[in-house]
Amino acid sequence: MELKYKKTQSSLTVYLYGELDEYSAKSLKNVLDNLFEDNLNVKKVIFDLSGLSFMDSTGVGLLIGRYKKLNRFGIVALITGANVSVEKVIEISGLYKIMPKI
């Protein structure tokens, strides 16, 4: 699992690469939390999932947890770029209801 990010004046885009599963979610959680704590001045965080080849329910849980954290600070969380298999997991879980697709 690899993470990159790009910050603009009002947004933070987080690019995820590889597989988002139980193994990678543990370390990714801390990395994301630290990144968000350093960027609380943004209005939105966009999770770009175009680099993900796989995501399971642990990945959904990780994203829901980050949504809750961001929501406490009034930061909108959005999703973009999911491939067909990742999109299916997101749709089945209902994640797009709280983190809209852009």
PDB file of N, CA and C in Angstrom:
ATOM      1  N   MET A   1       0.845  -1.170   0.000  1.00  0.00           N
ATOM      2  CA  MET A   1       0.000   0.000   0.000  1.00  0.00           C
ATOM      3  C   MET A   1       0.891   1.233   0.000  1.00  0.00           C
ATOM      4  N   GLU A   2       0.567   2.139  -0.898  1.00  0.00           N
ATOM      5  CA  GLU A   2       1.307   3.390  -1.002  1.00  0.00           C
ATOM      6  C   GLU A   2       0.318   4.551  -0.945  1.00  0.00           C
ATOM      7  N   LEU A   3       0.734   5.634  -0.324  1.00  0.00           N
ATOM      8  CA  LEU A   3      -0.095   6.819  -0.211  1.00  0.00           C
ATOM      9  C   LEU A   3       0.688   8.029  -0.686  1.00  0.00           C
ATOM     10  N   LYS A   4       0.035   8.857  -1.476  1.00  0.00           N
ATOM     11  CA  LYS A   4       0.588  10.154  -1.860  1.00  0.00           C
ATOM     12  C   LYS A   4      -0.514  11.167  -1.636  1.00  0.00           C
ATOM     13  N   TYR A   5      -0.153  12.427  -1.529  1.00  0.00           N
ATOM     14  CA  TYR A   5      -1.183  13.443  -1.365  1.00  0.00           C
ATOM     15  C   TYR A   5      -0.768  14.749  -2.023  1.00  0.00           C
ATOM     16  N   LYS A   6      -1.782  15.547  -2.290  1.00  0.00           N
ATOM     17  CA  LYS A   6      -1.572  16.851  -2.913  1.00  0.00           C
ATOM     18  C   LYS A   6      -2.499  17.837  -2.217  1.00  0.00           C
ATOM     19  N   LYS A   7      -1.939  18.937  -1.760  1.00  0.00           N
ATOM     20  CA  LYS A   7      -2.736  19.933  -1.055  1.00  0.00           C
ATOM     21  C   LYS A   7      -2.855  21.191  -1.902  1.00  0.00           C
ATOM     22  N   THR A   8      -4.081  21.717  -1.962  1.00  0.00           N
ATOM     23  CA  THR A   8      -4.307  23.031  -2.542  1.00  0.00           C
ATOM     24  C   THR A   8      -4.777  23.925  -1.402  1.00  0.00           C
ATOM     25  N   GLN A   9      -5.162  25.112  -1.726  1.00  0.00           N
ATOM     26  CA  GLN A   9      -5.578  26.049  -0.681  1.00  0.00           C
ATOM     27  C   GLN A   9      -6.759  25.525   0.141  1.00  0.00           C
ATOM     28  N   SER A  10      -7.719  24.887  -0.528  1.00  0.00           N
ATOM     29  CA  SER A  10      -8.928  24.483   0.194  1.00  0.00           C
ATOM     30  C   SER A  10      -9.172  22.970   0.225  1.00  0.00           C
ATOM     31  N   SER A  11      -8.306  22.187  -0.413  1.00  0.00           N
ATOM     32  CA  SER A  11      -8.560  20.748  -0.424  1.00  0.00           C
ATOM     33  C   SER A  11      -7.274  19.935  -0.287  1.00  0.00           C
ATOM     34  N   LEU A  12      -7.481  18.701   0.122  1.00  0.00           N
ATOM     35  CA  LEU A  12      -6.395  17.737   0.240  1.00  0.00           C
ATOM     36  C   LEU A  12      -6.843  16.500  -0.531  1.00  0.00           C
ATOM     37  N   THR A  13      -6.068  16.100  -1.525  1.00  0.00           N
ATOM     38  CA  THR A  13      -6.373  14.890  -2.281  1.00  0.00           C
ATOM     39  C   THR A  13      -5.406  13.804  -1.843  1.00  0.00           C
ATOM     40  N   VAL A  14      -5.959  12.680  -1.427  1.00  0.00           N
ATOM     41  CA  VAL A  14      -5.175  11.540  -0.963  1.00  0.00           C
ATOM     42  C   VAL A  14      -5.265  10.445  -2.025  1.00  0.00           C
ATOM     43  N   TYR A  15      -4.115  10.068  -2.569  1.00  0.00           N
ATOM     44  CA  TYR A  15      -4.039   9.039  -3.606  1.00  0.00           C
ATOM     45  C   TYR A  15      -3.608   7.734  -2.958  1.00  0.00           C
ATOM     46  N   LEU A  16      -4.425   6.692  -3.115  1.00  0.00           N
ATOM     47  CA  LEU A  16      -4.106   5.393  -2.537  1.00  0.00           C
ATOM     48  C   LEU A  16      -3.758   4.413  -3.651  1.00  0.00           C
ATOM     49  N   TYR A  17      -2.695   3.634  -3.441  1.00  0.00           N
ATOM     50  CA  TYR A  17      -2.198   2.683  -4.434  1.00  0.00           C
ATOM     51  C   TYR A  17      -2.024   1.312  -3.798  1.00  0.00           C
ATOM     52  N   GLY A  18      -2.386   0.285  -4.544  1.00  0.00           N
ATOM     53  CA  GLY A  18      -2.174  -1.082  -4.066  1.00  0.00           C
ATOM     54  C   GLY A  18      -3.463  -1.718  -3.591  1.00  0.00           C
ATOM     55  N   GLU A  19      -3.379  -2.453  -2.480  1.00  0.00           N
ATOM     56  CA  GLU A  19      -4.524  -3.156  -1.927  1.00  0.00           C
ATOM     57  C   GLU A  19      -4.853  -2.595  -0.553  1.00  0.00           C
ATOM     58  N   LEU A  20      -6.137  -2.242  -0.370  1.00  0.00           N
ATOM     59  CA  LEU A  20      -6.597  -1.735   0.919  1.00  0.00           C
ATOM     60  C   LEU A  20      -7.346  -2.864   1.613  1.00  0.00           C
ATOM     61  N   ASP A  21      -6.615  -3.554   2.478  1.00  0.00           N
ATOM     62  CA  ASP A  21      -7.165  -4.711   3.178  1.00  0.00           C
ATOM     63  C   ASP A  21      -6.763  -4.633   4.649  1.00  0.00           C
ATOM     64  N   GLU A  22      -7.028  -5.702   5.389  1.00  0.00           N
ATOM     65  CA  GLU A  22      -6.750  -5.711   6.830  1.00  0.00           C
ATOM     66  C   GLU A  22      -5.281  -5.417   7.130  1.00  0.00           C
ATOM     67  N   TYR A  23      -4.413  -5.980   6.356  1.00  0.00           N
ATOM     68  CA  TYR A  23      -2.977  -5.794   6.582  1.00  0.00           C
ATOM     69  C   TYR A  23      -2.555  -4.337   6.402  1.00  0.00           C
ATOM     70  N   SER A  24      -2.959  -3.725   5.310  1.00  0.00           N
ATOM     71  CA  SER A  24      -2.514  -2.352   5.017  1.00  0.00           C
ATOM     72  C   SER A  24      -3.291  -1.301   5.806  1.00  0.00           C
ATOM     73  N   ALA A  25      -4.527  -1.605   6.187  1.00  0.00           N
ATOM     74  CA  ALA A  25      -5.363  -0.618   6.869  1.00  0.00           C
ATOM     75  C   ALA A  25      -4.787  -0.211   8.224  1.00  0.00           C
ATOM     76  N   LYS A  26      -4.142  -1.131   8.906  1.00  0.00           N
ATOM     77  CA  LYS A  26      -3.603  -0.823  10.234  1.00  0.00           C
ATOM     78  C   LYS A  26      -2.590   0.315  10.184  1.00  0.00           C
ATOM     79  N   SER A  27      -1.633   0.235   9.290  1.00  0.00           N
ATOM     80  CA  SER A  27      -0.613   1.282   9.213  1.00  0.00           C
ATOM     81  C   SER A  27      -1.157   2.535   8.523  1.00  0.00           C
ATOM     82  N   LEU A  28      -2.053   2.348   7.565  1.00  0.00           N
ATOM     83  CA  LEU A  28      -2.608   3.480   6.837  1.00  0.00           C
ATOM     84  C   LEU A  28      -3.437   4.386   7.742  1.00  0.00           C
ATOM     85  N   LYS A  29      -4.116   3.805   8.707  1.00  0.00           N
ATOM     86  CA  LYS A  29      -4.944   4.578   9.639  1.00  0.00           C
ATOM     87  C   LYS A  29      -4.118   5.654  10.326  1.00  0.00           C
ATOM     88  N   ASN A  30      -2.985   5.293  10.870  1.00  0.00           N
ATOM     89  CA  ASN A  30      -2.143   6.258  11.583  1.00  0.00           C
ATOM     90  C   ASN A  30      -1.571   7.317  10.646  1.00  0.00           C
ATOM     91  N   VAL A  31      -1.169   6.894   9.460  1.00  0.00           N
ATOM     92  CA  VAL A  31      -0.622   7.832   8.482  1.00  0.00           C
ATOM     93  C   VAL A  31      -1.677   8.863   8.100  1.00  0.00           C
ATOM     94  N   LEU A  32      -2.899   8.398   7.812  1.00  0.00           N
ATOM     95  CA  LEU A  32      -3.976   9.314   7.439  1.00  0.00           C
ATOM     96  C   LEU A  32      -4.345  10.246   8.583  1.00  0.00           C
ATOM     97  N   ASP A  33      -4.447   9.709   9.792  1.00  0.00           N
ATOM     98  CA  ASP A  33      -4.795  10.556  10.933  1.00  0.00           C
ATOM     99  C   ASP A  33      -3.771  11.665  11.140  1.00  0.00           C
ATOM    100  N   ASN A  34      -2.503  11.341  11.026  1.00  0.00           N
ATOM    101  CA  ASN A  34      -1.458  12.358  11.170  1.00  0.00           C
ATOM    102  C   ASN A  34      -1.528  13.388  10.048  1.00  0.00           C
ATOM    103  N   LEU A  35      -1.779  12.922   8.824  1.00  0.00           N
ATOM    104  CA  LEU A  35      -1.901  13.822   7.686  1.00  0.00           C
ATOM    105  C   LEU A  35      -3.069  14.787   7.881  1.00  0.00           C
ATOM    106  N   PHE A  36      -4.191  14.281   8.346  1.00  0.00           N
ATOM    107  CA  PHE A  36      -5.358  15.139   8.554  1.00  0.00           C
ATOM    108  C   PHE A  36      -5.131  16.131   9.679  1.00  0.00           C
ATOM    109  N   GLU A  37      -4.486  15.702  10.752  1.00  0.00           N
ATOM    110  CA  GLU A  37      -4.201  16.610  11.867  1.00  0.00           C
ATOM    111  C   GLU A  37      -3.316  17.771  11.434  1.00  0.00           C
ATOM    112  N   ASP A  38      -2.451  17.531  10.466  1.00  0.00           N
ATOM    113  CA  ASP A  38      -1.575  18.582   9.952  1.00  0.00           C
ATOM    114  C   ASP A  38      -2.260  19.476   8.922  1.00  0.00           C
ATOM    115  N   ASN A  39      -3.469  19.109   8.502  1.00  0.00           N
ATOM    116  CA  ASN A  39      -4.157  19.848   7.430  1.00  0.00           C
ATOM    117  C   ASN A  39      -5.617  20.136   7.777  1.00  0.00           C
ATOM    118  N   LEU A  40      -5.881  20.550   9.003  1.00  0.00           N
ATOM    119  CA  LEU A  40      -7.252  20.800   9.433  1.00  0.00           C
ATOM    120  C   LEU A  40      -7.843  22.075   8.833  1.00  0.00           C
ATOM    121  N   ASN A  41      -7.051  22.818   8.095  1.00  0.00           N
ATOM    122  CA  ASN A  41      -7.534  24.061   7.499  1.00  0.00           C
ATOM    123  C   ASN A  41      -8.196  23.855   6.138  1.00  0.00           C
ATOM    124  N   VAL A  42      -8.228  22.634   5.621  1.00  0.00           N
ATOM    125  CA  VAL A  42      -8.853  22.386   4.317  1.00  0.00           C
ATOM    126  C   VAL A  42     -10.367  22.254   4.482  1.00  0.00           C
ATOM    127  N   LYS A  43     -11.080  22.455   3.402  1.00  0.00           N
ATOM    128  CA  LYS A  43     -12.547  22.349   3.411  1.00  0.00           C
ATOM    129  C   LYS A  43     -13.012  20.953   2.996  1.00  0.00           C
ATOM    130  N   LYS A  44     -12.170  20.257   2.200  1.00  0.00           N
ATOM    131  CA  LYS A  44     -12.555  18.922   1.755  1.00  0.00           C
ATOM    132  C   LYS A  44     -11.335  18.043   1.570  1.00  0.00           C
ATOM    133  N   VAL A  45     -11.569  16.738   1.741  1.00  0.00           N
ATOM    134  CA  VAL A  45     -10.554  15.724   1.479  1.00  0.00           C
ATOM    135  C   VAL A  45     -11.126  14.793   0.414  1.00  0.00           C
ATOM    136  N   ILE A  46     -10.370  14.621  -0.647  1.00  0.00           N
ATOM    137  CA  ILE A  46     -10.784  13.754  -1.747  1.00  0.00           C
ATOM    138  C   ILE A  46      -9.913  12.499  -1.705  1.00  0.00           C
ATOM    139  N   PHE A  47     -10.554  11.357  -1.581  1.00  0.00           N
ATOM    140  CA  PHE A  47      -9.845  10.084  -1.629  1.00  0.00           C
ATOM    141  C   PHE A  47      -9.858   9.606  -3.073  1.00  0.00           C
ATOM    142  N   ASP A  48      -8.710   9.642  -3.731  1.00  0.00           N
ATOM    143  CA  ASP A  48      -8.588   9.170  -5.106  1.00  0.00           C
ATOM    144  C   ASP A  48      -8.190   7.700  -5.057  1.00  0.00           C
ATOM    145  N   LEU A  49      -9.118   6.848  -5.437  1.00  0.00           N
ATOM    146  CA  LEU A  49      -8.917   5.399  -5.336  1.00  0.00           C
ATOM    147  C   LEU A  49      -8.524   4.778  -6.670  1.00  0.00           C
ATOM    148  N   SER A  50      -8.159   5.589  -7.651  1.00  0.00           N
ATOM    149  CA  SER A  50      -7.840   5.065  -8.983  1.00  0.00           C
ATOM    150  C   SER A  50      -6.633   4.134  -8.969  1.00  0.00           C
ATOM    151  N   GLY A  51      -5.786   4.222  -7.959  1.00  0.00           N
ATOM    152  CA  GLY A  51      -4.620   3.359  -7.866  1.00  0.00           C
ATOM    153  C   GLY A  51      -4.850   2.087  -7.066  1.00  0.00           C
ATOM    154  N   LEU A  52      -6.069   1.909  -6.544  1.00  0.00           N
ATOM    155  CA  LEU A  52      -6.365   0.697  -5.770  1.00  0.00           C
ATOM    156  C   LEU A  52      -6.717  -0.447  -6.702  1.00  0.00           C
ATOM    157  N   SER A  53      -6.107  -1.585  -6.463  1.00  0.00           N
ATOM    158  CA  SER A  53      -6.454  -2.778  -7.226  1.00  0.00           C
ATOM    159  C   SER A  53      -7.444  -3.654  -6.469  1.00  0.00           C
ATOM    160  N   PHE A  54      -7.564  -3.419  -5.138  1.00  0.00           N
ATOM    161  CA  PHE A  54      -8.442  -4.250  -4.308  1.00  0.00           C
ATOM    162  C   PHE A  54      -8.802  -3.489  -3.049  1.00  0.00           C
ATOM    163  N   MET A  55     -10.048  -3.651  -2.593  1.00  0.00           N
ATOM    164  CA  MET A  55     -10.455  -3.126  -1.295  1.00  0.00           C
ATOM    165  C   MET A  55     -11.503  -4.066  -0.720  1.00  0.00           C
ATOM    166  N   ASP A  56     -11.360  -4.399   0.562  1.00  0.00           N
ATOM    167  CA  ASP A  56     -12.349  -5.246   1.218  1.00  0.00           C
ATOM    168  C   ASP A  56     -13.083  -4.445   2.296  1.00  0.00           C
ATOM    169  N   SER A  57     -13.850  -5.129   3.131  1.00  0.00           N
ATOM    170  CA  SER A  57     -14.648  -4.445   4.147  1.00  0.00           C
ATOM    171  C   SER A  57     -13.792  -3.707   5.174  1.00  0.00           C
ATOM    172  N   THR A  58     -12.574  -4.156   5.386  1.00  0.00           N
ATOM    173  CA  THR A  58     -11.667  -3.439   6.287  1.00  0.00           C
ATOM    174  C   THR A  58     -11.348  -2.067   5.719  1.00  0.00           C
ATOM    175  N   GLY A  59     -11.181  -1.987   4.410  1.00  0.00           N
ATOM    176  CA  GLY A  59     -10.951  -0.707   3.754  1.00  0.00           C
ATOM    177  C   GLY A  59     -12.144   0.209   3.888  1.00  0.00           C
ATOM    178  N   VAL A  60     -13.340  -0.351   3.770  1.00  0.00           N
ATOM    179  CA  VAL A  60     -14.569   0.434   3.965  1.00  0.00           C
ATOM    180  C   VAL A  60     -14.590   0.981   5.386  1.00  0.00           C
ATOM    181  N   GLY A  61     -14.277   0.135   6.349  1.00  0.00           N
ATOM    182  CA  GLY A  61     -14.237   0.575   7.748  1.00  0.00           C
ATOM    183  C   GLY A  61     -13.222   1.681   7.984  1.00  0.00           C
ATOM    184  N   LEU A  62     -12.078   1.562   7.348  1.00  0.00           N
ATOM    185  CA  LEU A  62     -11.044   2.594   7.463  1.00  0.00           C
ATOM    186  C   LEU A  62     -11.571   3.928   6.919  1.00  0.00           C
ATOM    187  N   LEU A  63     -12.204   3.895   5.756  1.00  0.00           N
ATOM    188  CA  LEU A  63     -12.723   5.128   5.162  1.00  0.00           C
ATOM    189  C   LEU A  63     -13.846   5.726   6.004  1.00  0.00           C
ATOM    190  N   ILE A  64     -14.700   4.895   6.565  1.00  0.00           N
ATOM    191  CA  ILE A  64     -15.771   5.399   7.434  1.00  0.00           C
ATOM    192  C   ILE A  64     -15.173   6.074   8.671  1.00  0.00           C
ATOM    193  N   GLY A  65     -14.155   5.469   9.237  1.00  0.00           N
ATOM    194  CA  GLY A  65     -13.489   6.064  10.398  1.00  0.00           C
ATOM    195  C   GLY A  65     -12.861   7.405  10.082  1.00  0.00           C
ATOM    196  N   ARG A  66     -12.235   7.524   8.894  1.00  0.00           N
ATOM    197  CA  ARG A  66     -11.631   8.801   8.499  1.00  0.00           C
ATOM    198  C   ARG A  66     -12.721   9.829   8.216  1.00  0.00           C
ATOM    199  N   TYR A  67     -13.846   9.382   7.636  1.00  0.00           N
ATOM    200  CA  TYR A  67     -14.987  10.276   7.418  1.00  0.00           C
ATOM    201  C   TYR A  67     -15.442  10.875   8.749  1.00  0.00           C
ATOM    202  N   LYS A  68     -15.608  10.025   9.751  1.00  0.00           N
ATOM    203  CA  LYS A  68     -16.070  10.497  11.061  1.00  0.00           C
ATOM    204  C   LYS A  68     -15.093  11.502  11.661  1.00  0.00           C
ATOM    205  N   LYS A  69     -13.822  11.224  11.537  1.00  0.00           N
ATOM    206  CA  LYS A  69     -12.803  12.129  12.063  1.00  0.00           C
ATOM    207  C   LYS A  69     -12.869  13.478  11.354  1.00  0.00           C
ATOM    208  N   LEU A  70     -12.941  13.461  10.032  1.00  0.00           N
ATOM    209  CA  LEU A  70     -12.999  14.696   9.251  1.00  0.00           C
ATOM    210  C   LEU A  70     -14.293  15.458   9.521  1.00  0.00           C
ATOM    211  N   ASN A  71     -15.387  14.735   9.643  1.00  0.00           N
ATOM    212  CA  ASN A  71     -16.693  15.349   9.872  1.00  0.00           C
ATOM    213  C   ASN A  71     -16.717  16.163  11.168  1.00  0.00           C
ATOM    214  N   ARG A  72     -16.007  15.700  12.178  1.00  0.00           N
ATOM    215  CA  ARG A  72     -15.935  16.435  13.454  1.00  0.00           C
ATOM    216  C   ARG A  72     -15.334  17.824  13.287  1.00  0.00           C
ATOM    217  N   PHE A  73     -14.522  17.990  12.266  1.00  0.00           N
ATOM    218  CA  PHE A  73     -13.881  19.285  12.000  1.00  0.00           C
ATOM    219  C   PHE A  73     -14.573  20.044  10.867  1.00  0.00           C
ATOM    220  N   GLY A  74     -15.709  19.534  10.416  1.00  0.00           N
ATOM    221  CA  GLY A  74     -16.454  20.194   9.358  1.00  0.00           C
ATOM    222  C   GLY A  74     -15.822  20.056   7.981  1.00  0.00           C
ATOM    223  N   ILE A  75     -15.011  19.024   7.811  1.00  0.00           N
ATOM    224  CA  ILE A  75     -14.335  18.787   6.526  1.00  0.00           C
ATOM    225  C   ILE A  75     -15.120  17.733   5.747  1.00  0.00           C
ATOM    226  N   VAL A  76     -15.438  18.043   4.509  1.00  0.00           N
ATOM    227  CA  VAL A  76     -16.182  17.130   3.640  1.00  0.00           C
ATOM    228  C   VAL A  76     -15.237  16.069   3.087  1.00  0.00           C
ATOM    229  N   ALA A  77     -15.698  14.826   3.067  1.00  0.00           N
ATOM    230  CA  ALA A  77     -14.919  13.711   2.507  1.00  0.00           C
ATOM    231  C   ALA A  77     -15.601  13.213   1.239  1.00  0.00           C
ATOM    232  N   LEU A  78     -14.822  13.070   0.171  1.00  0.00           N
ATOM    233  CA  LEU A  78     -15.333  12.655  -1.132  1.00  0.00           C
ATOM    234  C   LEU A  78     -14.489  11.517  -1.686  1.00  0.00           C
ATOM    235  N   ILE A  79     -15.064  10.770  -2.629  1.00  0.00           N
ATOM    236  CA  ILE A  79     -14.356   9.650  -3.261  1.00  0.00           C
ATOM    237  C   ILE A  79     -14.357   9.845  -4.769  1.00  0.00           C
ATOM    238  N   THR A  80     -13.244   9.510  -5.400  1.00  0.00           N
ATOM    239  CA  THR A  80     -13.167   9.539  -6.856  1.00  0.00           C
ATOM    240  C   THR A  80     -12.286   8.398  -7.352  1.00  0.00           C
ATOM    241  N   GLY A  81     -12.498   8.003  -8.596  1.00  0.00           N
ATOM    242  CA  GLY A  81     -11.582   7.115  -9.299  1.00  0.00           C
ATOM    243  C   GLY A  81     -11.630   5.635  -8.998  1.00  0.00           C
ATOM    244  N   ALA A  82     -12.645   5.156  -8.309  1.00  0.00           N
ATOM    245  CA  ALA A  82     -12.680   3.726  -7.980  1.00  0.00           C
ATOM    246  C   ALA A  82     -12.873   2.879  -9.234  1.00  0.00           C
ATOM    247  N   ASN A  83     -12.108   1.789  -9.341  1.00  0.00           N
ATOM    248  CA  ASN A  83     -12.290   0.876 -10.474  1.00  0.00           C
ATOM    249  C   ASN A  83     -13.553   0.037 -10.248  1.00  0.00           C
ATOM    250  N   VAL A  84     -13.887  -0.819 -11.182  1.00  0.00           N
ATOM    251  CA  VAL A  84     -15.142  -1.571 -11.142  1.00  0.00           C
ATOM    252  C   VAL A  84     -15.276  -2.413  -9.866  1.00  0.00           C
ATOM    253  N   SER A  85     -14.235  -3.151  -9.491  1.00  0.00           N
ATOM    254  CA  SER A  85     -14.339  -4.034  -8.325  1.00  0.00           C
ATOM    255  C   SER A  85     -14.393  -3.241  -7.014  1.00  0.00           C
ATOM    256  N   VAL A  86     -13.614  -2.181  -6.919  1.00  0.00           N
ATOM    257  CA  VAL A  86     -13.642  -1.342  -5.716  1.00  0.00           C
ATOM    258  C   VAL A  86     -14.971  -0.601  -5.637  1.00  0.00           C
ATOM    259  N   GLU A  87     -15.450  -0.123  -6.764  1.00  0.00           N
ATOM    260  CA  GLU A  87     -16.741   0.577  -6.815  1.00  0.00           C
ATOM    261  C   GLU A  87     -17.870  -0.324  -6.319  1.00  0.00           C
ATOM    262  N   LYS A  88     -17.824  -1.578  -6.675  1.00  0.00           N
ATOM    263  CA  LYS A  88     -18.858  -2.530  -6.243  1.00  0.00           C
ATOM    264  C   LYS A  88     -18.886  -2.644  -4.715  1.00  0.00           C
ATOM    265  N   VAL A  89     -17.716  -2.743  -4.102  1.00  0.00           N
ATOM    266  CA  VAL A  89     -17.619  -2.822  -2.639  1.00  0.00           C
ATOM    267  C   VAL A  89     -18.179  -1.540  -2.009  1.00  0.00           C
ATOM    268  N   ILE A  90     -17.844  -0.394  -2.588  1.00  0.00           N
ATOM    269  CA  ILE A  90     -18.315   0.891  -2.061  1.00  0.00           C
ATOM    270  C   ILE A  90     -19.834   0.991  -2.177  1.00  0.00           C
ATOM    271  N   GLU A  91     -20.370   0.607  -3.320  1.00  0.00           N
ATOM    272  CA  GLU A  91     -21.817   0.690  -3.524  1.00  0.00           C
ATOM    273  C   GLU A  91     -22.566  -0.257  -2.587  1.00  0.00           C
ATOM    274  N   ILE A  92     -22.094  -1.475  -2.453  1.00  0.00           N
ATOM    275  CA  ILE A  92     -22.761  -2.457  -1.588  1.00  0.00           C
ATOM    276  C   ILE A  92     -22.743  -1.993  -0.132  1.00  0.00           C
ATOM    277  N   SER A  93     -21.644  -1.381   0.275  1.00  0.00           N
ATOM    278  CA  SER A  93     -21.518  -0.931   1.666  1.00  0.00           C
ATOM    279  C   SER A  93     -22.321   0.330   1.957  1.00  0.00           C
ATOM    280  N   GLY A  94     -22.716   1.051   0.923  1.00  0.00           N
ATOM    281  CA  GLY A  94     -23.435   2.312   1.129  1.00  0.00           C
ATOM    282  C   GLY A  94     -22.523   3.483   1.440  1.00  0.00           C
ATOM    283  N   LEU A  95     -21.236   3.306   1.218  1.00  0.00           N
ATOM    284  CA  LEU A  95     -20.256   4.349   1.550  1.00  0.00           C
ATOM    285  C   LEU A  95     -20.503   5.650   0.794  1.00  0.00           C
ATOM    286  N   TYR A  96     -21.018   5.552  -0.434  1.00  0.00           N
ATOM    287  CA  TYR A  96     -21.277   6.763  -1.216  1.00  0.00           C
ATOM    288  C   TYR A  96     -22.365   7.644  -0.575  1.00  0.00           C
ATOM    289  N   LYS A  97     -23.157   7.096   0.335  1.00  0.00           N
ATOM    290  CA  LYS A  97     -24.191   7.893   0.998  1.00  0.00           C
ATOM    291  C   LYS A  97     -23.589   8.928   1.943  1.00  0.00           C
ATOM    292  N   ILE A  98     -22.419   8.621   2.493  1.00  0.00           N
ATOM    293  CA  ILE A  98     -21.783   9.583   3.409  1.00  0.00           C
ATOM    294  C   ILE A  98     -20.546  10.253   2.789  1.00  0.00           C
ATOM    295  N   MET A  99     -19.939   9.571   1.829  1.00  0.00           N
ATOM    296  CA  MET A  99     -18.788  10.112   1.123  1.00  0.00           C
ATOM    297  C   MET A  99     -19.114  10.103  -0.362  1.00  0.00           C
ATOM    298  N   PRO A 100     -19.723  11.171  -0.866  1.00  0.00           N
ATOM    299  CA  PRO A 100     -20.181  11.180  -2.248  1.00  0.00           C
ATOM    300  C   PRO A 100     -19.062  10.964  -3.270  1.00  0.00           C
ATOM    301  N   LYS A 101     -19.471  10.418  -4.390  1.00  0.00           N
ATOM    302  CA  LYS A 101     -18.578  10.190  -5.530  1.00  0.00           C
ATOM    303  C   LYS A 101     -18.516  11.472  -6.355  1.00  0.00           C
ATOM    304  N   ILE A 102     -17.296  11.843  -6.736  1.00  0.00           N
ATOM    305  CA  ILE A 102     -17.160  13.007  -7.614  1.00  0.00           C
ATOM    306  C   ILE A 102     -16.448  12.586  -8.882  1.00  0.00           C
TER     307      ILE A 102
END
